[in-house]
């Protein structure tokens, strides 16, 4: 088994936080972003704004190794039932800027 390190580990942790539903972890029920709650929501500006807020809040709470610079959530031009979140962050330890894209499935 090989463990990731450095920037790769931070990226993987962000993906884990965003993919985890709240109450999914028994010993830490508040962990995660809970993005699954948006599965049957309409793909509107309001919904995308709520997704962005939830991402900001989860990363601020669960990943102290980064400083989130921006989160933008836009409708996916290829899929009316999806939104794409673009997260720009800075690694606290090195100051390196990184960007992560995440697709969130919605109802349409």
GROMACS .gro file of C-alpha atoms in nm:
model
  108
    1UNK     CA    1   0.000   0.000   0.000
    2UNK     CA    2   0.131   0.345  -0.086
    3UNK     CA    3   0.025   0.668   0.086
    4UNK     CA    4   0.007   0.994  -0.104
    5UNK     CA    5   0.209   1.293   0.010
    6UNK     CA    6   0.219   1.669  -0.026
    7UNK     CA    7   0.000   1.837  -0.285
    8UNK     CA    8  -0.141   1.508  -0.406
    9UNK     CA    9  -0.251   1.416  -0.053
   10UNK     CA   10  -0.424   1.752  -0.009
   11UNK     CA   11  -0.608   1.710  -0.342
   12UNK     CA   12  -0.720   1.359  -0.245
   13UNK     CA   13  -0.839   1.480   0.094
   14UNK     CA   14  -1.043   1.759  -0.068
   15UNK     CA   15  -1.206   1.503  -0.297
   16UNK     CA   16  -1.286   1.281   0.002
   17UNK     CA   17  -1.440   1.571   0.195
   18UNK     CA   18  -1.655   1.671  -0.101
   19UNK     CA   19  -1.763   1.315  -0.181
   20UNK     CA   20  -1.861   1.227   0.177
   21UNK     CA   21  -2.218   1.272   0.294
   22UNK     CA   22  -2.279   1.404   0.641
   23UNK     CA   23  -2.368   1.125   0.887
   24UNK     CA   24  -2.186   0.877   0.659
   25UNK     CA   25  -1.897   0.835   0.905
   26UNK     CA   26  -2.019   0.677   1.227
   27UNK     CA   27  -1.759   0.823   1.461
   28UNK     CA   28  -1.758   1.166   1.292
   29UNK     CA   29  -2.114   1.226   1.162
   30UNK     CA   30  -2.064   1.595   1.082
   31UNK     CA   31  -1.771   1.522   0.846
   32UNK     CA   32  -1.820   1.586   0.474
   33UNK     CA   33  -1.978   1.836   0.241
   34UNK     CA   34  -2.309   1.658   0.192
   35UNK     CA   35  -2.337   1.744  -0.176
   36UNK     CA   36  -2.565   1.447  -0.235
   37UNK     CA   37  -2.856   1.648  -0.094
   38UNK     CA   38  -2.859   1.840  -0.422
   39UNK     CA   39  -2.922   1.528  -0.633
   40UNK     CA   40  -3.286   1.607  -0.710
   41UNK     CA   41  -3.262   1.986  -0.696
   42UNK     CA   42  -3.311   2.200  -1.008
   43UNK     CA   43  -3.003   2.328  -1.186
   44UNK     CA   44  -3.062   2.693  -1.100
   45UNK     CA   45  -2.844   2.983  -0.993
   46UNK     CA   46  -2.978   2.948  -0.638
   47UNK     CA   47  -2.892   2.577  -0.620
   48UNK     CA   48  -2.544   2.638  -0.759
   49UNK     CA   49  -2.490   2.917  -0.506
   50UNK     CA   50  -2.589   2.681  -0.222
   51UNK     CA   51  -2.345   2.419  -0.353
   52UNK     CA   52  -2.066   2.677  -0.352
   53UNK     CA   53  -2.146   2.781   0.005
   54UNK     CA   54  -2.149   2.419   0.120
   55UNK     CA   55  -1.812   2.353  -0.046
   56UNK     CA   56  -1.659   2.663   0.115
   57UNK     CA   57  -1.792   2.569   0.459
   58UNK     CA   58  -1.678   2.205   0.442
   59UNK     CA   59  -1.328   2.287   0.322
   60UNK     CA   60  -1.285   2.562   0.583
   61UNK     CA   61  -1.387   2.317   0.854
   62UNK     CA   62  -1.209   2.000   0.744
   63UNK     CA   63  -0.896   2.096   0.548
   64UNK     CA   64  -0.670   2.336   0.742
   65UNK     CA   65  -0.380   2.289   0.497
   66UNK     CA   66  -0.549   2.510   0.237
   67UNK     CA   67  -0.689   2.860   0.202
   68UNK     CA   68  -0.982   2.860  -0.040
   69UNK     CA   69  -0.949   3.154  -0.276
   70UNK     CA   70  -1.262   3.098  -0.482
   71UNK     CA   71  -1.540   2.853  -0.553
   72UNK     CA   72  -1.746   2.895  -0.867
   73UNK     CA   73  -2.030   2.663  -0.958
   74UNK     CA   74  -2.161   2.684  -1.313
   75UNK     CA   75  -2.408   2.486  -1.519
   76UNK     CA   76  -2.238   2.214  -1.719
   77UNK     CA   77  -2.280   2.308  -2.087
   78UNK     CA   78  -2.264   1.938  -2.186
   79UNK     CA   79  -2.521   1.812  -1.934
   80UNK     CA   80  -2.831   2.005  -1.820
   81UNK     CA   81  -2.850   1.780  -1.512
   82UNK     CA   82  -2.503   1.870  -1.382
   83UNK     CA   83  -2.305   2.159  -1.245
   84UNK     CA   84  -1.929   2.201  -1.240
   85UNK     CA   85  -1.759   2.339  -0.931
   86UNK     CA   86  -1.418   2.497  -0.977
   87UNK     CA   87  -1.226   2.537  -0.654
   88UNK     CA   88  -0.913   2.751  -0.645
   89UNK     CA   89  -0.706   2.721  -0.331
   90UNK     CA   90  -0.362   2.797  -0.195
   91UNK     CA   91  -0.153   2.551   0.002
   92UNK     CA   92  -0.075   2.710   0.337
   93UNK     CA   93   0.266   2.543   0.370
   94UNK     CA   94   0.407   2.635   0.029
   95UNK     CA   95   0.184   2.910  -0.108
   96UNK     CA   96   0.131   2.708  -0.428
   97UNK     CA   97  -0.201   2.772  -0.602
   98UNK     CA   98  -0.406   2.475  -0.714
   99UNK     CA   99  -0.736   2.426  -0.894
  100UNK     CA  100  -0.979   2.136  -0.869
  101UNK     CA  101  -1.289   2.073  -1.082
  102UNK     CA  102  -1.578   1.865  -0.955
  103UNK     CA  103  -1.897   1.762  -1.125
  104UNK     CA  104  -2.218   1.766  -0.917
  105UNK     CA  105  -2.519   1.578  -1.050
  106UNK     CA  106  -2.854   1.757  -1.019
  107UNK     CA  107  -3.204   1.688  -1.146
  108UNK     CA  108  -3.187   1.931  -1.436
   0.00000   0.00000   0.00000
